Amino acid sequence: MTDEATVSRVAVVATGVIGASWAALFLARGLDVSATDPGPDAERRLRDAVEAHWPILEKLGLADGASPARLTFTADAAEAVSGVDFIQENGPEREDLKRDLFRTLDEAAAPDVVIASSSSGLLPSDIQAACGQHPERVLVGHPFNPPHLIPLVEVVGGQRTADRAISRAMAFYRSVGKRPIKVRQELPGHLVNRLQAALWREAYSLVERGAATVADIDTAIAHGPGLRWALLGPFLNQHLSGGQGGIAHILEHLGPPTEQIWETLGTPRMTAQLAASIVAGVDDELADRDVTALVAERDQLLVQLLTAKAAARDLP
């Protein structure tokens, strides 16, 4: 593999929710997909998932030659990665299982093929430690769920990852319509899950102390800052809030009050009581709603938003 233009066949290793979503995206971008999963009835479940995702991918636009017929399946991971140009791994978030799997992939794949893990929290240095052949091509390529719709991919290299592998991964993800970012340090949870965890931490604390219900917090985000966050990130939103003075004005005038808020943020523990409160709150919020219909409507609106953002001229 010399550049993104040479990627015509991708291996998707482990085809649960994330793997199936990746497979559908790669197929929609006109690639051949070699998939593997040891689970019972895995091939049928994968093909059903691709079929379910296909209509919405058609609305976003298919590449020339895109077809679910370009999907092949084998239960043998070594066979699946033979002759491919890029590997996207999506196995369980267990370091022992990852190491065993990556050892197999490293031995079976061609030496210059990038092996990217969808891991949401494991460090690439720990994963690549199992690779005795070519650890320099191992990295994390963490998508935001669902990968066939949400553009973000976090690319994280380990201690032994070559810059060339990072560049190849970034180029490949861009070539299939993703928006990759390079995370410059190995951190548990990478970047986005750390940002989410900060919000969840305070949200759980507010429920725990009785300041708000689960539904209140969901409403506050979905009908407030979440609308702006879908268009611009936290720093640019702050900058625009500062008027002509921009973010410099915000930091000067609201910096001290923000620090005071930071000092009062909660530090909840995931006790059985708190977990039960969160579950009950979600159940109450969804009491009269069809979750399947909710997901379908969410995805339809995501397509509309993505289409509108793609047409925007000035949004970064």
PDB file of N, CA and C in Angstrom, residues 75-172:
ATOM      1  N   ALA A  75     -14.869 -17.199   8.549  1.00  0.00           N
ATOM      2  CA  ALA A  75     -14.677 -17.253  10.003  1.00  0.00           C
ATOM      3  C   ALA A  75     -13.204 -17.236  10.380  1.00  0.00           C
ATOM      4  N   ASP A  76     -12.323 -17.381   9.403  1.00  0.00           N
ATOM      5  CA  ASP A  76     -10.881 -17.451   9.628  1.00  0.00           C
ATOM      6  C   ASP A  76     -10.276 -16.054   9.472  1.00  0.00           C
ATOM      7  N   ALA A  77      -9.803 -15.484  10.579  1.00  0.00           N
ATOM      8  CA  ALA A  77      -9.265 -14.118  10.550  1.00  0.00           C
ATOM      9  C   ALA A  77      -8.039 -14.013   9.652  1.00  0.00           C
ATOM     10  N   ALA A  78      -7.161 -15.010   9.698  1.00  0.00           N
ATOM     11  CA  ALA A  78      -5.959 -14.973   8.873  1.00  0.00           C
ATOM     12  C   ALA A  78      -6.326 -14.977   7.390  1.00  0.00           C
ATOM     13  N   GLU A  79      -7.321 -15.753   7.024  1.00  0.00           N
ATOM     14  CA  GLU A  79      -7.773 -15.788   5.637  1.00  0.00           C
ATOM     15  C   GLU A  79      -8.385 -14.451   5.227  1.00  0.00           C
ATOM     16  N   ALA A  80      -9.116 -13.829   6.148  1.00  0.00           N
ATOM     17  CA  ALA A  80      -9.812 -12.574   5.831  1.00  0.00           C
ATOM     18  C   ALA A  80      -8.855 -11.448   5.494  1.00  0.00           C
ATOM     19  N   VAL A  81      -7.686 -11.427   6.131  1.00  0.00           N
ATOM     20  CA  VAL A  81      -6.763 -10.299   5.922  1.00  0.00           C
ATOM     21  C   VAL A  81      -5.732 -10.562   4.837  1.00  0.00           C
ATOM     22  N   SER A  82      -5.768 -11.746   4.252  1.00  0.00           N
ATOM     23  CA  SER A  82      -4.827 -12.065   3.190  1.00  0.00           C
ATOM     24  C   SER A  82      -5.207 -11.291   1.924  1.00  0.00           C
ATOM     25  N   GLY A  83      -4.286 -10.502   1.424  1.00  0.00           N
ATOM     26  CA  GLY A  83      -4.508  -9.783   0.178  1.00  0.00           C
ATOM     27  C   GLY A  83      -5.272  -8.478   0.303  1.00  0.00           C
ATOM     28  N   VAL A  84      -5.501  -7.995   1.532  1.00  0.00           N
ATOM     29  CA  VAL A  84      -6.224  -6.731   1.689  1.00  0.00           C
ATOM     30  C   VAL A  84      -5.236  -5.564   1.778  1.00  0.00           C
ATOM     31  N   ASP A  85      -5.781  -4.353   1.662  1.00  0.00           N
ATOM     32  CA  ASP A  85      -4.949  -3.149   1.674  1.00  0.00           C
ATOM     33  C   ASP A  85      -5.043  -2.359   2.977  1.00  0.00           C
ATOM     34  N   PHE A  86      -6.034  -2.679   3.802  1.00  0.00           N
ATOM     35  CA  PHE A  86      -6.239  -1.971   5.069  1.00  0.00           C
ATOM     36  C   PHE A  86      -7.074  -2.882   5.958  1.00  0.00           C
ATOM     37  N   ILE A  87      -6.811  -2.842   7.261  1.00  0.00           N
ATOM     38  CA  ILE A  87      -7.548  -3.688   8.202  1.00  0.00           C
ATOM     39  C   ILE A  87      -8.171  -2.820   9.279  1.00  0.00           C
ATOM     40  N   GLN A  88      -9.479  -3.008   9.507  1.00  0.00           N
ATOM     41  CA  GLN A  88     -10.197  -2.319  10.581  1.00  0.00           C
ATOM     42  C   GLN A  88     -10.695  -3.373  11.555  1.00  0.00           C
ATOM     43  N   GLU A  89     -10.118  -3.387  12.755  1.00  0.00           N
ATOM     44  CA  GLU A  89     -10.452  -4.389  13.774  1.00  0.00           C
ATOM     45  C   GLU A  89     -11.455  -3.821  14.765  1.00  0.00           C
ATOM     46  N   ASN A  90     -12.412  -4.659  15.197  1.00  0.00           N
ATOM     47  CA  ASN A  90     -13.514  -4.180  16.041  1.00  0.00           C
ATOM     48  C   ASN A  90     -13.883  -5.164  17.139  1.00  0.00           C
ATOM     49  N   GLY A  91     -12.898  -5.900  17.642  1.00  0.00           N
ATOM     50  CA  GLY A  91     -13.176  -6.923  18.639  1.00  0.00           C
ATOM     51  C   GLY A  91     -13.524  -6.346  19.999  1.00  0.00           C
ATOM     52  N   PRO A  92     -13.847  -7.225  20.955  1.00  0.00           N
ATOM     53  CA  PRO A  92     -14.232  -6.790  22.304  1.00  0.00           C
ATOM     54  C   PRO A  92     -13.133  -5.963  22.975  1.00  0.00           C
ATOM     55  N   GLU A  93     -13.558  -5.078  23.886  1.00  0.00           N
ATOM     56  CA  GLU A  93     -12.624  -4.187  24.584  1.00  0.00           C
ATOM     57  C   GLU A  93     -11.929  -4.920  25.728  1.00  0.00           C
ATOM     58  N   ARG A  94     -11.206  -5.963  25.374  1.00  0.00           N
ATOM     59  CA  ARG A  94     -10.423  -6.722  26.346  1.00  0.00           C
ATOM     60  C   ARG A  94      -9.006  -6.848  25.820  1.00  0.00           C
ATOM     61  N   GLU A  95      -8.053  -6.387  26.623  1.00  0.00           N
ATOM     62  CA  GLU A  95      -6.677  -6.349  26.155  1.00  0.00           C
ATOM     63  C   GLU A  95      -6.148  -7.727  25.806  1.00  0.00           C
ATOM     64  N   ASP A  96      -6.526  -8.753  26.585  1.00  0.00           N
ATOM     65  CA  ASP A  96      -6.023 -10.100  26.302  1.00  0.00           C
ATOM     66  C   ASP A  96      -6.529 -10.598  24.955  1.00  0.00           C
ATOM     67  N   LEU A  97      -7.808 -10.355  24.663  1.00  0.00           N
ATOM     68  CA  LEU A  97      -8.361 -10.780  23.387  1.00  0.00           C
ATOM     69  C   LEU A  97      -7.756  -9.978  22.236  1.00  0.00           C
ATOM     70  N   LYS A  98      -7.576  -8.683  22.456  1.00  0.00           N
ATOM     71  CA  LYS A  98      -6.967  -7.843  21.412  1.00  0.00           C
ATOM     72  C   LYS A  98      -5.564  -8.348  21.063  1.00  0.00           C
ATOM     73  N   ARG A  99      -4.796  -8.673  22.078  1.00  0.00           N
ATOM     74  CA  ARG A  99      -3.417  -9.098  21.824  1.00  0.00           C
ATOM     75  C   ARG A  99      -3.380 -10.389  21.027  1.00  0.00           C
ATOM     76  N   ASP A 100      -4.228 -11.348  21.403  1.00  0.00           N
ATOM     77  CA  ASP A 100      -4.263 -12.611  20.663  1.00  0.00           C
ATOM     78  C   ASP A 100      -4.680 -12.368  19.215  1.00  0.00           C
ATOM     79  N   LEU A 101      -5.674 -11.522  19.036  1.00  0.00           N
ATOM     80  CA  LEU A 101      -6.175 -11.247  17.695  1.00  0.00           C
ATOM     81  C   LEU A 101      -5.133 -10.506  16.863  1.00  0.00           C
ATOM     82  N   PHE A 102      -4.486  -9.506  17.441  1.00  0.00           N
ATOM     83  CA  PHE A 102      -3.502  -8.737  16.686  1.00  0.00           C
ATOM     84  C   PHE A 102      -2.263  -9.564  16.361  1.00  0.00           C
ATOM     85  N   ARG A 103      -1.948 -10.512  17.208  1.00  0.00           N
ATOM     86  CA  ARG A 103      -0.835 -11.407  16.889  1.00  0.00           C
ATOM     87  C   ARG A 103      -1.147 -12.176  15.600  1.00  0.00           C
ATOM     88  N   THR A 104      -2.376 -12.658  15.508  1.00  0.00           N
ATOM     89  CA  THR A 104      -2.801 -13.379  14.302  1.00  0.00           C
ATOM     90  C   THR A 104      -2.799 -12.471  13.078  1.00  0.00           C
ATOM     91  N   LEU A 105      -3.345 -11.269  13.219  1.00  0.00           N
ATOM     92  CA  LEU A 105      -3.413 -10.337  12.098  1.00  0.00           C
ATOM     93  C   LEU A 105      -2.025  -9.930  11.639  1.00  0.00           C
ATOM     94  N   ASP A 106      -1.133  -9.694  12.583  1.00  0.00           N
ATOM     95  CA  ASP A 106       0.224  -9.257  12.264  1.00  0.00           C
ATOM     96  C   ASP A 106       0.971 -10.325  11.475  1.00  0.00           C
ATOM     97  N   GLU A 107       0.733 -11.576  11.829  1.00  0.00           N
ATOM     98  CA  GLU A 107       1.415 -12.673  11.144  1.00  0.00           C
ATOM     99  C   GLU A 107       0.837 -12.945   9.760  1.00  0.00           C
ATOM    100  N   ALA A 108      -0.460 -12.630   9.573  1.00  0.00           N
ATOM    101  CA  ALA A 108      -1.137 -13.004   8.328  1.00  0.00           C
ATOM    102  C   ALA A 108      -1.150 -11.897   7.283  1.00  0.00           C
ATOM    103  N   ALA A 109      -1.151 -10.654   7.702  1.00  0.00           N
ATOM    104  CA  ALA A 109      -1.293  -9.543   6.756  1.00  0.00           C
ATOM    105  C   ALA A 109       0.044  -9.181   6.123  1.00  0.00           C
ATOM    106  N   ALA A 110      -0.021  -8.634   4.910  1.00  0.00           N
ATOM    107  CA  ALA A 110       1.188  -8.150   4.247  1.00  0.00           C
ATOM    108  C   ALA A 110       1.868  -7.089   5.112  1.00  0.00           C
ATOM    109  N   PRO A 111       3.189  -6.990   5.066  1.00  0.00           N
ATOM    110  CA  PRO A 111       3.940  -6.145   6.009  1.00  0.00           C
ATOM    111  C   PRO A 111       3.571  -4.670   6.008  1.00  0.00           C
ATOM    112  N   ASP A 112       3.128  -4.126   4.860  1.00  0.00           N
ATOM    113  CA  ASP A 112       2.879  -2.689   4.784  1.00  0.00           C
ATOM    114  C   ASP A 112       1.406  -2.329   4.965  1.00  0.00           C
ATOM    115  N   VAL A 113       0.583  -3.275   5.375  1.00  0.00           N
ATOM    116  CA  VAL A 113      -0.849  -3.017   5.557  1.00  0.00           C
ATOM    117  C   VAL A 113      -1.106  -2.478   6.972  1.00  0.00           C
ATOM    118  N   VAL A 114      -1.736  -1.319   7.057  1.00  0.00           N
ATOM    119  CA  VAL A 114      -2.074  -0.731   8.355  1.00  0.00           C
ATOM    120  C   VAL A 114      -3.138  -1.583   9.037  1.00  0.00           C
ATOM    121  N   ILE A 115      -2.932  -1.837  10.324  1.00  0.00           N
ATOM    122  CA  ILE A 115      -3.936  -2.525  11.134  1.00  0.00           C
ATOM    123  C   ILE A 115      -4.455  -1.522  12.152  1.00  0.00           C
ATOM    124  N   ALA A 116      -5.703  -1.105  11.983  1.00  0.00           N
ATOM    125  CA  ALA A 116      -6.314  -0.088  12.836  1.00  0.00           C
ATOM    126  C   ALA A 116      -7.355  -0.741  13.738  1.00  0.00           C
ATOM    127  N   SER A 117      -7.311  -0.391  15.006  1.00  0.00           N
ATOM    128  CA  SER A 117      -8.297  -0.891  15.963  1.00  0.00           C
ATOM    129  C   SER A 117      -9.350   0.169  16.232  1.00  0.00           C
ATOM    130  N   SER A 118     -10.594  -0.250  16.300  1.00  0.00           N
ATOM    131  CA  SER A 118     -11.687   0.659  16.643  1.00  0.00           C
ATOM    132  C   SER A 118     -11.798   0.877  18.147  1.00  0.00           C
ATOM    133  N   SER A 119     -10.841   0.384  18.910  1.00  0.00           N
ATOM    134  CA  SER A 119     -10.914   0.458  20.368  1.00  0.00           C
ATOM    135  C   SER A 119     -11.237   1.861  20.869  1.00  0.00           C
ATOM    136  N   SER A 120     -12.188   1.932  21.782  1.00  0.00           N
ATOM    137  CA  SER A 120     -12.606   3.228  22.327  1.00  0.00           C
ATOM    138  C   SER A 120     -11.780   3.664  23.519  1.00  0.00           C
ATOM    139  N   GLY A 121     -10.922   2.776  24.048  1.00  0.00           N
ATOM    140  CA  GLY A 121     -10.195   3.175  25.240  1.00  0.00           C
ATOM    141  C   GLY A 121      -8.826   2.549  25.420  1.00  0.00           C
ATOM    142  N   LEU A 122      -8.574   1.403  24.789  1.00  0.00           N
ATOM    143  CA  LEU A 122      -7.284   0.746  24.968  1.00  0.00           C
ATOM    144  C   LEU A 122      -6.179   1.525  24.270  1.00  0.00           C
ATOM    145  N   LEU A 123      -4.983   1.472  24.838  1.00  0.00           N
ATOM    146  CA  LEU A 123      -3.854   2.210  24.286  1.00  0.00           C
ATOM    147  C   LEU A 123      -3.200   1.400  23.169  1.00  0.00           C
ATOM    148  N   PRO A 124      -2.882   2.043  22.047  1.00  0.00           N
ATOM    149  CA  PRO A 124      -2.264   1.307  20.942  1.00  0.00           C
ATOM    150  C   PRO A 124      -0.926   0.673  21.311  1.00  0.00           C
ATOM    151  N   SER A 125      -0.171   1.277  22.223  1.00  0.00           N
ATOM    152  CA  SER A 125       1.105   0.672  22.629  1.00  0.00           C
ATOM    153  C   SER A 125       0.881  -0.692  23.267  1.00  0.00           C
ATOM    154  N   ASP A 126      -0.205  -0.815  24.033  1.00  0.00           N
ATOM    155  CA  ASP A 126      -0.502  -2.100  24.668  1.00  0.00           C
ATOM    156  C   ASP A 126      -0.943  -3.136  23.646  1.00  0.00           C
ATOM    157  N   ILE A 127      -1.699  -2.694  22.637  1.00  0.00           N
ATOM    158  CA  ILE A 127      -2.176  -3.621  21.608  1.00  0.00           C
ATOM    159  C   ILE A 127      -1.023  -4.091  20.731  1.00  0.00           C
ATOM    160  N   GLN A 128      -0.154  -3.164  20.309  1.00  0.00           N
ATOM    161  CA  GLN A 128       0.900  -3.520  19.367  1.00  0.00           C
ATOM    162  C   GLN A 128       2.015  -4.337  20.013  1.00  0.00           C
ATOM    163  N   ALA A 129       2.005  -4.419  21.337  1.00  0.00           N
ATOM    164  CA  ALA A 129       3.027  -5.199  22.031  1.00  0.00           C
ATOM    165  C   ALA A 129       2.971  -6.673  21.658  1.00  0.00           C
ATOM    166  N   ALA A 130       1.797  -7.119  21.180  1.00  0.00           N
ATOM    167  CA  ALA A 130       1.649  -8.521  20.800  1.00  0.00           C
ATOM    168  C   ALA A 130       2.148  -8.801  19.391  1.00  0.00           C
ATOM    169  N   CYS A 131       2.490  -7.761  18.648  1.00  0.00           N
ATOM    170  CA  CYS A 131       2.847  -7.918  17.242  1.00  0.00           C
ATOM    171  C   CYS A 131       4.348  -8.052  17.083  1.00  0.00           C
ATOM    172  N   GLY A 132       4.801  -9.274  16.868  1.00  0.00           N
ATOM    173  CA  GLY A 132       6.234  -9.516  16.743  1.00  0.00           C
ATOM    174  C   GLY A 132       6.791  -9.235  15.366  1.00  0.00           C
ATOM    175  N   GLN A 133       5.925  -9.086  14.373  1.00  0.00           N
ATOM    176  CA  GLN A 133       6.381  -8.888  13.007  1.00  0.00           C
ATOM    177  C   GLN A 133       6.522  -7.404  12.660  1.00  0.00           C
ATOM    178  N   HIS A 134       5.400  -6.695  12.694  1.00  0.00           N
ATOM    179  CA  HIS A 134       5.406  -5.295  12.251  1.00  0.00           C
ATOM    180  C   HIS A 134       4.525  -4.424  13.146  1.00  0.00           C
ATOM    181  N   PRO A 135       4.950  -4.169  14.366  1.00  0.00           N
ATOM    182  CA  PRO A 135       4.163  -3.329  15.272  1.00  0.00           C
ATOM    183  C   PRO A 135       4.063  -1.887  14.799  1.00  0.00           C
ATOM    184  N   GLU A 136       4.967  -1.490  13.890  1.00  0.00           N
ATOM    185  CA  GLU A 136       4.984  -0.093  13.435  1.00  0.00           C
ATOM    186  C   GLU A 136       3.762   0.265  12.593  1.00  0.00           C
ATOM    187  N   ARG A 137       2.996  -0.738  12.135  1.00  0.00           N
ATOM    188  CA  ARG A 137       1.808  -0.436  11.313  1.00  0.00           C
ATOM    189  C   ARG A 137       0.512  -0.523  12.121  1.00  0.00           C
ATOM    190  N   VAL A 138       0.625  -0.684  13.433  1.00  0.00           N
ATOM    191  CA  VAL A 138      -0.544  -0.828  14.306  1.00  0.00           C
ATOM    192  C   VAL A 138      -0.897   0.514  14.948  1.00  0.00           C
ATOM    193  N   LEU A 139      -2.171   0.850  14.930  1.00  0.00           N
ATOM    194  CA  LEU A 139      -2.640   2.098  15.522  1.00  0.00           C
ATOM    195  C   LEU A 139      -4.108   1.953  15.893  1.00  0.00           C
ATOM    196  N   VAL A 140      -4.642   2.966  16.543  1.00  0.00           N
ATOM    197  CA  VAL A 140      -6.071   3.035  16.824  1.00  0.00           C
ATOM    198  C   VAL A 140      -6.722   3.945  15.798  1.00  0.00           C
ATOM    199  N   GLY A 141      -7.826   3.463  15.211  1.00  0.00           N
ATOM    200  CA  GLY A 141      -8.678   4.274  14.348  1.00  0.00           C
ATOM    201  C   GLY A 141     -10.079   4.212  14.916  1.00  0.00           C
ATOM    202  N   HIS A 142     -10.314   5.026  15.940  1.00  0.00           N
ATOM    203  CA  HIS A 142     -11.553   4.932  16.715  1.00  0.00           C
ATOM    204  C   HIS A 142     -12.659   5.773  16.096  1.00  0.00           C
ATOM    205  N   PRO A 143     -13.747   5.140  15.656  1.00  0.00           N
ATOM    206  CA  PRO A 143     -14.849   5.894  15.060  1.00  0.00           C
ATOM    207  C   PRO A 143     -15.816   6.386  16.123  1.00  0.00           C
ATOM    208  N   PHE A 144     -16.706   7.247  15.706  1.00  0.00           N
ATOM    209  CA  PHE A 144     -17.804   7.684  16.559  1.00  0.00           C
ATOM    210  C   PHE A 144     -19.058   6.994  16.042  1.00  0.00           C
ATOM    211  N   ASN A 145     -19.795   6.351  16.903  1.00  0.00           N
ATOM    212  CA  ASN A 145     -20.910   5.496  16.519  1.00  0.00           C
ATOM    213  C   ASN A 145     -22.139   6.303  16.086  1.00  0.00           C
ATOM    214  N   PRO A 146     -22.789   5.925  14.962  1.00  0.00           N
ATOM    215  CA  PRO A 146     -22.464   4.816  14.049  1.00  0.00           C
ATOM    216  C   PRO A 146     -21.476   5.239  12.967  1.00  0.00           C
ATOM    217  N   PRO A 147     -20.436   4.432  12.736  1.00  0.00           N
ATOM    218  CA  PRO A 147     -19.391   4.820  11.788  1.00  0.00           C
ATOM    219  C   PRO A 147     -19.881   5.077  10.370  1.00  0.00           C
ATOM    220  N   HIS A 148     -20.969   4.440   9.956  1.00  0.00           N
ATOM    221  CA  HIS A 148     -21.419   4.661   8.577  1.00  0.00           C
ATOM    222  C   HIS A 148     -22.087   6.023   8.398  1.00  0.00           C
ATOM    223  N   LEU A 149     -22.340   6.744   9.515  1.00  0.00           N
ATOM    224  CA  LEU A 149     -22.944   8.065   9.437  1.00  0.00           C
ATOM    225  C   LEU A 149     -22.062   9.168  10.006  1.00  0.00           C
ATOM    226  N   ILE A 150     -21.492   8.967  11.191  1.00  0.00           N
ATOM    227  CA  ILE A 150     -20.743  10.029  11.863  1.00  0.00           C
ATOM    228  C   ILE A 150     -19.324  10.092  11.294  1.00  0.00           C
ATOM    229  N   PRO A 151     -18.875  11.260  10.840  1.00  0.00           N
ATOM    230  CA  PRO A 151     -17.588  11.339  10.124  1.00  0.00           C
ATOM    231  C   PRO A 151     -16.341  11.143  10.987  1.00  0.00           C
ATOM    232  N   LEU A 152     -16.411  11.438  12.269  1.00  0.00           N
ATOM    233  CA  LEU A 152     -15.192  11.496  13.081  1.00  0.00           C
ATOM    234  C   LEU A 152     -14.487  10.147  13.212  1.00  0.00           C
ATOM    235  N   VAL A 153     -13.158  10.173  13.088  1.00  0.00           N
ATOM    236  CA  VAL A 153     -12.299   9.047  13.449  1.00  0.00           C
ATOM    237  C   VAL A 153     -11.100   9.610  14.203  1.00  0.00           C
ATOM    238  N   GLU A 154     -10.813   9.030  15.365  1.00  0.00           N
ATOM    239  CA  GLU A 154      -9.622   9.410  16.132  1.00  0.00           C
ATOM    240  C   GLU A 154      -8.481   8.460  15.762  1.00  0.00           C
ATOM    241  N   VAL A 155      -7.394   9.002  15.257  1.00  0.00           N
ATOM    242  CA  VAL A 155      -6.232   8.198  14.884  1.00  0.00           C
ATOM    243  C   VAL A 155      -5.163   8.399  15.954  1.00  0.00           C
ATOM    244  N   VAL A 156      -4.769   7.290  16.584  1.00  0.00           N
ATOM    245  CA  VAL A 156      -3.825   7.355  17.697  1.00  0.00           C
ATOM    246  C   VAL A 156      -2.700   6.351  17.462  1.00  0.00           C
ATOM    247  N   GLY A 157      -1.480   6.819  17.455  1.00  0.00           N
ATOM    248  CA  GLY A 157      -0.341   5.931  17.317  1.00  0.00           C
ATOM    249  C   GLY A 157       0.194   5.493  18.664  1.00  0.00           C
ATOM    250  N   GLY A 158       0.836   4.349  18.686  1.00  0.00           N
ATOM    251  CA  GLY A 158       1.506   3.867  19.883  1.00  0.00           C
ATOM    252  C   GLY A 158       2.978   4.236  19.876  1.00  0.00           C
ATOM    253  N   GLN A 159       3.695   3.754  20.867  1.00  0.00           N
ATOM    254  CA  GLN A 159       5.117   4.089  20.990  1.00  0.00           C
ATOM    255  C   GLN A 159       5.917   3.609  19.790  1.00  0.00           C
ATOM    256  N   ARG A 160       5.459   2.537  19.146  1.00  0.00           N
ATOM    257  CA  ARG A 160       6.221   1.950  18.039  1.00  0.00           C
ATOM    258  C   ARG A 160       5.557   2.200  16.678  1.00  0.00           C
ATOM    259  N   THR A 161       4.501   3.008  16.659  1.00  0.00           N
ATOM    260  CA  THR A 161       3.804   3.274  15.408  1.00  0.00           C
ATOM    261  C   THR A 161       4.607   4.243  14.544  1.00  0.00           C
ATOM    262  N   ALA A 162       4.779   3.906  13.279  1.00  0.00           N
ATOM    263  CA  ALA A 162       5.518   4.761  12.351  1.00  0.00           C
ATOM    264  C   ALA A 162       4.649   5.921  11.886  1.00  0.00           C
ATOM    265  N   ASP A 163       5.281   7.076  11.675  1.00  0.00           N
ATOM    266  CA  ASP A 163       4.569   8.234  11.142  1.00  0.00           C
ATOM    267  C   ASP A 163       3.897   7.896   9.812  1.00  0.00           C
ATOM    268  N   ARG A 164       4.543   7.050   9.049  1.00  0.00           N
ATOM    269  CA  ARG A 164       4.003   6.668   7.747  1.00  0.00           C
ATOM    270  C   ARG A 164       2.658   5.961   7.898  1.00  0.00           C
ATOM    271  N   ALA A 165       2.533   5.129   8.924  1.00  0.00           N
ATOM    272  CA  ALA A 165       1.261   4.428   9.149  1.00  0.00           C
ATOM    273  C   ALA A 165       0.162   5.416   9.530  1.00  0.00           C
ATOM    274  N   ILE A 166       0.508   6.399  10.358  1.00  0.00           N
ATOM    275  CA  ILE A 166      -0.466   7.433  10.726  1.00  0.00           C
ATOM    276  C   ILE A 166      -0.932   8.179   9.478  1.00  0.00           C
ATOM    277  N   SER A 167       0.016   8.571   8.635  1.00  0.00           N
ATOM    278  CA  SER A 167      -0.326   9.309   7.415  1.00  0.00           C
ATOM    279  C   SER A 167      -1.212   8.485   6.504  1.00  0.00           C
ATOM    280  N   ARG A 168      -0.906   7.202   6.376  1.00  0.00           N
ATOM    281  CA  ARG A 168      -1.705   6.329   5.527  1.00  0.00           C
ATOM    282  C   ARG A 168      -3.123   6.187   6.067  1.00  0.00           C
ATOM    283  N   ALA A 169      -3.233   6.004   7.369  1.00  0.00           N
ATOM    284  CA  ALA A 169      -4.563   5.867   7.966  1.00  0.00           C
ATOM    285  C   ALA A 169      -5.377   7.138   7.785  1.00  0.00           C
ATOM    286  N   MET A 170      -4.758   8.286   8.039  1.00  0.00           N
ATOM    287  CA  MET A 170      -5.463   9.558   7.870  1.00  0.00           C
ATOM    288  C   MET A 170      -5.942   9.710   6.429  1.00  0.00           C
ATOM    289  N   ALA A 171      -5.071   9.391   5.476  1.00  0.00           N
ATOM    290  CA  ALA A 171      -5.424   9.529   4.062  1.00  0.00           C
ATOM    291  C   ALA A 171      -6.542   8.570   3.687  1.00  0.00           C
ATOM    292  N   PHE A 172      -6.463   7.340   4.180  1.00  0.00           N
ATOM    293  CA  PHE A 172      -7.510   6.366   3.847  1.00  0.00           C
ATOM    294  C   PHE A 172      -8.858   6.808   4.390  1.00  0.00           C
TER     295      PHE A 172
END
